[in-house]
Amino acid sequence: MCGFVCLWNIGDEDLAQKMVTKIAHRGPDAVEVVRGQGAPVVMAHCRLSIIGPEDGRQPIWDKGDLLVANGEIYNHADLRAILGESAFETESDSESILHLFRTGELRWIAKLDGMFAFVLATKTRIIAARDPLGIKPLYMARIGEGLAFASELKAFDGIEVDHVESIPPGMLYDSHDGMRQWYRTPHGAAEEEPGLDIEAVAGELRLVLEEAVAKWMVADVEVGSFLSGGLDSSIIAALAARLAPYRLKTFAVGTAGSDDLRAAREVAAHIGSDHYEDVFTAADVARVLPHVIYHLESADVDLVRSAIPTHFAARLAARHVKAVLTGEGADELFAGYTYHHGYADHPQELAQELTRSLNAMHNINLQRVDRVTMAESLEARTPFLDRDLIDFAQSIPATLKMRRTDPEAVESTGETTEKWILRKAVADLLPEALVWRKKAQFDEGSGTVAALEEALMIVSGAEAPLDRAAEAALYERLLRAAFETPERILQNAGTWESASRVTAA
């Protein structure tokens, strides 16, 4: 996990150094600036050592080609075996990208399994690509006749550029061929097939979940887990506790007496983790709000609200581990949001909406998770967004995700039960009261909403709580104050409105 800058046909090492310094929080273990030998490229990289900590420094240079990468390639060991161990000079998982490219296969990038963004330069060519759902960020800008790439928007702050844009998820830019889409999210299934064996579906889902968590725990350092006390993070933590060769560390935050802290303690006791807590106050929220908005790179009300508890959780976890698992993606895969209940009798529309929301994650929840955790030099991993798990989950009928249920039945949370098949798949993993507990949003269960209301009054000096419009205006003022070129940030910022939710008829 790390951050990088790449300048193509812009031979300015000082500029690269200036840009990477602005994102150095992403990788405090090492910073390198390298000019290509024979290639018109300058690359800068800041590294957080997770895999190959001894010899995995970047940029990676070999035979005139230069590579910078951010993220993790979870099938790098398999790729090494296929490509030949003798070709590799380091233990870094990222090096597999370079050798896979050199095979010359037309769809070489599709063999990478993980979360990643990278830029690869040869003497005549620059290639930049991003993982299927955009878990890791990547931006591209034009500077004169050249191109500049960076892991965060703030790397471009105050620098004269012609245009900045995000490279979309599942896309590859090639200076020879332009932009192409190498990955398409499979469309979700809607109705159950006649005679479908639901028990078998739940059983297979459990196996795919276990494989995903095992894969996303691969590291040369300990991996911990966020634990909000809700279903999604509890599933991930429970599986991780079984799979880890060490006693899993879990992390929970909230205001004093909040539901999340209580529920997280119960789950931690059940799975036997080493559990850590942080209690925050309204004054704490007021103090960190400018920091959160600066690193979030968005002033969207919903994103900021959810980023606050993520900040406290990341700050807590970073004291103990370098990487954590999170539960992001379960709501989009298994219909976990409140508004999804409106689709209970419209499975085709629900399947479409879930597919749409998966494709929108990069600019909202995944932006929040990446920016806020990396601000604390912490790697966040999202096993629910494993490619194999996405493929299998999208094949499960929507009628098994948002299901009409008997409110009196054990396997229900009311007349309609969200994430029904997921709950069924993990029923033996966690206490029954949690598996079938009604969902609370992270910022609500953690007590953030009440603390934020008071914090906004502290920051603004208002004598009464701010309405949503005033709250949004305050966030934008804080963002504008943090950047030299705030319009560039606001134009590219993630917002919930840009991923507006469809309402079922």
XYZ file of N, CA and C in Angstrom, residues 306-431:
378
model
N -19.901 9.909 7.381
C -19.413 8.534 7.539
C -17.898 8.473 7.682
N -17.203 9.517 7.205
C -15.746 9.537 7.300
C -15.264 9.796 8.724
N -16.079 10.443 9.539
C -15.638 10.797 10.895
C -15.362 9.559 11.744
N -16.303 8.613 11.891
C -15.953 7.413 12.654
C -14.853 6.595 11.995
N -14.782 6.621 10.653
C -13.700 5.918 9.976
C -12.351 6.501 10.377
N -12.285 7.813 10.509
C -11.045 8.462 10.946
C -10.612 7.963 12.320
N -11.529 7.963 13.272
C -11.165 7.545 14.623
C -10.765 6.063 14.658
N -11.469 5.240 13.857
C -11.125 3.815 13.787
C -9.745 3.617 13.166
N -9.451 4.381 12.104
C -8.146 4.268 11.439
C -7.023 4.735 12.357
N -7.258 5.828 13.055
C -6.237 6.343 13.970
C -5.937 5.333 15.073
N -6.987 4.686 15.585
C -6.815 3.668 16.612
C -6.050 2.462 16.070
N -6.491 1.952 14.928
C -5.879 0.743 14.369
C -4.420 0.959 14.000
N -4.086 2.143 13.499
C -2.723 2.419 13.044
C -1.705 2.359 14.177
N -2.162 2.437 15.407
C -1.239 2.307 16.541
C -0.790 0.861 16.748
N -1.527 -0.085 16.136
C -1.288 -1.497 16.422
C -0.961 -2.345 15.199
N -1.464 -1.976 14.009
C -1.258 -2.760 12.794
C -1.037 -1.826 11.613
N -0.602 -2.404 10.498
C -0.442 -1.632 9.271
C -1.591 -1.839 8.291
N -2.393 -2.858 8.509
C -3.478 -3.177 7.577
C -4.687 -3.691 8.349
N -5.882 -3.364 7.850
C -7.121 -3.833 8.471
C -8.102 -4.307 7.408
N -8.947 -5.243 7.804
C -10.065 -5.673 6.971
C -11.277 -4.822 7.316
N -12.115 -4.544 6.321
C -13.346 -3.795 6.548
C -14.516 -4.514 5.881
N -15.727 -4.087 6.217
C -16.922 -4.743 5.691
C -17.548 -4.061 4.494
N -16.854 -3.100 3.883
C -17.415 -2.391 2.738
C -17.759 -3.353 1.601
N -18.868 -3.093 0.949
C -19.281 -3.877 -0.213
C -20.437 -4.814 0.046
N -20.658 -5.204 1.298
C -21.741 -6.144 1.588
C -23.108 -5.541 1.280
N -23.289 -4.265 1.591
C -24.585 -3.626 1.334
C -24.901 -3.582 -0.153
N -23.884 -3.300 -0.959
C -24.083 -3.223 -2.407
C -24.280 -4.593 -3.033
N -23.651 -5.605 -2.486
C -23.789 -6.956 -3.034
C -25.071 -7.651 -2.596
N -25.494 -7.385 -1.344
C -26.573 -8.185 -0.759
C -27.793 -7.366 -0.334
N -27.908 -6.123 -0.827
C -29.088 -5.283 -0.568
C -29.222 -4.946 0.915
N -28.272 -4.172 1.417
C -28.249 -3.871 2.839
C -28.697 -2.487 3.237
N -28.960 -1.602 2.277
C -29.366 -0.242 2.628
C -30.869 -0.164 2.874
N -31.273 0.813 3.682
C -32.689 0.969 4.026
C -33.561 1.123 2.783
N -33.067 1.896 1.811
C -33.896 2.140 0.629
C -34.108 0.885 -0.209
N -33.283 -0.135 -0.022
C -33.447 -1.383 -0.773
C -34.745 -2.114 -0.417
N -35.301 -1.842 0.768
C -36.553 -2.512 1.147
C -37.679 -2.173 0.176
N -37.591 -1.011 -0.469
C -38.608 -0.626 -1.442
C -38.612 -1.490 -2.683
N -37.593 -2.307 -2.852
C -37.483 -3.183 -4.015
C -37.909 -4.619 -3.712
N -38.485 -4.865 -2.539
C -38.779 -6.245 -2.131
C -39.633 -7.000 -3.143
N -40.519 -6.289 -3.826
C -41.395 -6.926 -4.816
C -40.968 -6.618 -6.253
N -39.756 -6.102 -6.395
C -39.255 -5.729 -7.727
C -37.828 -6.265 -7.904
N -37.666 -7.573 -7.995
C -36.323 -8.155 -8.037
C -35.487 -7.724 -9.235
N -36.114 -7.532 -10.395
C -35.347 -7.108 -11.565
C -34.757 -5.721 -11.345
N -35.585 -4.809 -10.807
C -35.102 -3.464 -10.525
C -34.038 -3.479 -9.433
N -34.209 -4.356 -8.440
C -33.210 -4.451 -7.378
C -31.875 -4.947 -7.932
N -31.917 -5.950 -8.790
C -30.683 -6.462 -9.392
C -29.958 -5.358 -10.165
N -30.728 -4.557 -10.887
C -30.137 -3.445 -11.632
C -29.530 -2.411 -10.689
N -30.245 -2.122 -9.611
C -29.774 -1.118 -8.668
C -28.509 -1.577 -7.942
N -28.439 -2.837 -7.571
C -27.247 -3.338 -6.908
C -26.044 -3.278 -7.841
N -26.237 -3.624 -9.094
C -25.145 -3.547 -10.062
C -24.693 -2.109 -10.236
N -25.659 -1.198 -10.340
C -25.329 0.222 -10.470
C -24.546 0.732 -9.264
N -25.005 0.360 -8.070
C -24.347 0.870 -6.866
C -22.950 0.295 -6.692
N -22.728 -0.933 -7.132
C -21.376 -1.489 -7.119
C -20.443 -0.645 -7.986
N -20.939 -0.261 -9.148
C -20.125 0.524 -10.070
C -19.922 1.959 -9.611
N -20.725 2.407 -8.647
C -20.590 3.777 -8.129
C -19.747 3.852 -6.861
N -19.358 2.718 -6.315
C -18.663 2.713 -5.023
C -17.339 3.478 -5.030
N -16.650 3.462 -6.163
C -15.315 4.059 -6.197
C -15.321 5.528 -5.824
N -16.410 6.207 -6.110
C -16.460 7.650 -5.903
C -17.159 8.040 -4.611
N -17.581 7.037 -3.822
C -18.231 7.353 -2.556
C -17.586 6.534 -1.435
N -18.148 5.400 -1.076
C -17.624 4.668 0.076
C -16.171 4.243 -0.074
N -15.779 3.830 -1.269
C -14.394 3.409 -1.431
C -13.438 4.591 -1.382
N -13.891 5.756 -1.846
C -13.072 6.964 -1.702
C -12.883 7.277 -0.222
N -13.960 7.203 0.544
C -13.872 7.460 1.993
C -12.890 6.502 2.659
N -13.050 5.209 2.401
C -12.207 4.223 3.069
C -10.739 4.417 2.700
N -10.463 4.599 1.420
C -9.071 4.755 1.000
C -8.454 6.012 1.593
N -9.077 7.178 1.395
C -8.447 8.432 1.811
C -8.282 8.526 3.323
N -9.327 8.133 4.056
C -9.301 8.353 5.501
C -8.353 7.381 6.194
N -8.282 6.146 5.719
C -7.329 5.210 6.326
C -5.900 5.550 5.917
N -5.683 5.885 4.653
C -4.330 6.205 4.212
C -3.815 7.496 4.832
N -4.715 8.377 5.251
C -4.292 9.579 5.972
C -3.572 9.221 7.260
N -3.890 8.035 7.795
C -3.233 7.549 9.020
C -2.185 6.483 8.704
N -1.782 6.379 7.437
C -0.789 5.384 6.984
C -1.245 3.967 7.320
N -2.511 3.687 7.040
C -3.119 2.390 7.310
C -3.734 1.848 6.033
N -3.471 0.574 5.729
C -4.062 -0.062 4.557
C -5.402 -0.686 4.922
N -6.450 -0.341 4.193
C -7.769 -0.942 4.389
C -8.040 -1.941 3.274
N -8.494 -3.134 3.646
C -8.781 -4.190 2.685
C -10.260 -4.561 2.749
N -10.843 -4.828 1.607
C -12.288 -5.024 1.497
C -12.612 -6.401 0.904
N -12.591 -7.463 1.711
C -12.794 -8.823 1.170
C -14.124 -9.040 0.462
N -15.174 -8.307 0.863
C -16.453 -8.473 0.167
C -16.341 -8.099 -1.307
N -15.324 -7.312 -1.659
C -15.156 -6.890 -3.051
C -14.116 -7.722 -3.791
N -13.862 -8.907 -3.286
C -13.048 -9.879 -4.009
C -13.754 -10.244 -5.319
N -13.006 -10.381 -6.393
C -13.627 -10.638 -7.703
C -14.438 -11.920 -7.730
N -13.923 -12.983 -7.125
C -14.669 -14.239 -7.122
C -15.952 -14.105 -6.302
N -15.884 -13.354 -5.210
C -17.067 -13.152 -4.383
C -18.094 -12.296 -5.113
N -17.635 -11.270 -5.815
C -18.556 -10.444 -6.612
C -19.265 -11.308 -7.652
N -18.500 -12.115 -8.370
C -19.093 -12.973 -9.406
C -20.159 -13.888 -8.819
N -19.843 -14.516 -7.677
C -20.806 -15.444 -7.087
C -22.012 -14.697 -6.517
N -21.771 -13.597 -5.828
C -22.879 -12.842 -5.234
C -23.822 -12.310 -6.303
N -23.279 -11.873 -7.422
C -24.125 -11.350 -8.495
C -24.947 -12.458 -9.159
N -24.531 -13.715 -9.001
C -25.309 -14.830 -9.555
C -26.448 -15.253 -8.630
N -26.457 -14.752 -7.407
C -27.517 -15.095 -6.448
C -28.740 -14.225 -6.734
N -29.915 -14.803 -6.870
C -31.108 -14.017 -7.187
C -31.382 -12.922 -6.157
N -31.836 -11.780 -6.640
C -32.151 -10.654 -5.759
C -33.227 -11.028 -4.743
N -34.090 -11.973 -5.088
C -35.143 -12.399 -4.166
C -34.583 -13.075 -2.913
N -33.336 -13.521 -2.970
C -32.707 -14.113 -1.791
C -31.908 -13.080 -0.999
N -31.785 -11.904 -1.543
C -31.041 -10.842 -0.857
C -31.996 -9.963 -0.057
N -32.981 -9.387 -0.718
C -34.059 -8.668 -0.030
C -35.291 -9.570 -0.094
N -35.639 -10.172 1.025
C -36.637 -11.243 1.025
C -37.822 -10.878 1.901
N -39.012 -11.192 1.419
C -40.202 -11.066 2.262
C -40.177 -12.182 3.294
N -40.339 -11.804 4.557
C -40.190 -12.778 5.646
C -41.284 -12.592 6.687
N -41.470 -13.621 7.482
C -42.384 -13.569 8.620
C -41.667 -12.863 9.768
N -42.171 -11.716 10.238
C -41.490 -10.986 11.308
C -41.280 -11.808 12.571
N -42.107 -12.847 12.758
C -41.989 -13.685 13.954
C -40.961 -14.807 13.781
N -40.530 -15.038 12.558
C -39.579 -16.118 12.300
C -38.180 -15.741 12.778
N -37.402 -16.754 13.086
C -36.023 -16.504 13.526
C -35.225 -15.860 12.397
N -35.372 -16.386 11.192
C -34.586 -15.897 10.058
C -35.236 -14.677 9.428
N -35.362 -13.620 10.194
C -35.952 -12.381 9.677
C -35.564 -11.218 10.567
N -35.645 -10.019 9.994
C -35.487 -8.796 10.782
C -36.752 -7.945 10.679
N -37.805 -8.524 10.080
C -39.066 -7.805 9.897
C -39.832 -8.402 8.739
N -40.765 -7.640 8.186
C -41.557 -8.126 7.052
C -40.704 -8.303 5.807
N -39.676 -7.501 5.677
C -38.674 -7.701 4.621
C -37.312 -7.726 5.304
N -36.486 -8.666 4.899
C -35.177 -8.839 5.526
C -34.079 -8.613 4.504
N -33.242 -7.610 4.779
C -32.118 -7.309 3.895
C -30.981 -8.285 4.153
N -30.198 -8.530 3.119
C -29.039 -9.436 3.197
C -29.431 -10.810 3.747
N -30.599 -11.288 3.382
C -31.124 -12.525 3.956
C -30.198 -13.715 3.690
N -29.746 -13.876 2.456
C -28.913 -15.034 2.123
C -27.548 -14.937 2.793
N -27.034 -13.741 2.956
C -25.761 -13.562 3.646
C -25.898 -13.943 5.122
N -26.982 -13.503 5.742
C -27.220 -13.860 7.143
C -27.319 -15.380 7.308
N -28.026 -15.996 6.367
C -28.202 -17.447 6.430
C -26.860 -18.166 6.287
N -25.992 -17.635 5.446
C -24.698 -18.265 5.190
C -23.772 -18.223 6.410
N -23.997 -17.252 7.309
C -23.096 -17.105 8.470
C -23.821 -17.344 9.783
N -24.975 -17.983 9.726
C -25.820 -18.131 10.914
C -25.112 -18.828 12.066
N -24.197 -19.743 11.764
C -23.495 -20.467 12.825
C -22.212 -19.776 13.269
N -21.878 -18.665 12.623
C -20.602 -18.004 12.859
C -20.671 -16.989 13.987
N -21.850 -16.414 14.177
C -22.025 -15.317 15.122
C -23.280 -15.550 15.959
N -23.429 -14.829 17.070
C -24.634 -14.988 17.892
C -25.902 -14.677 17.099
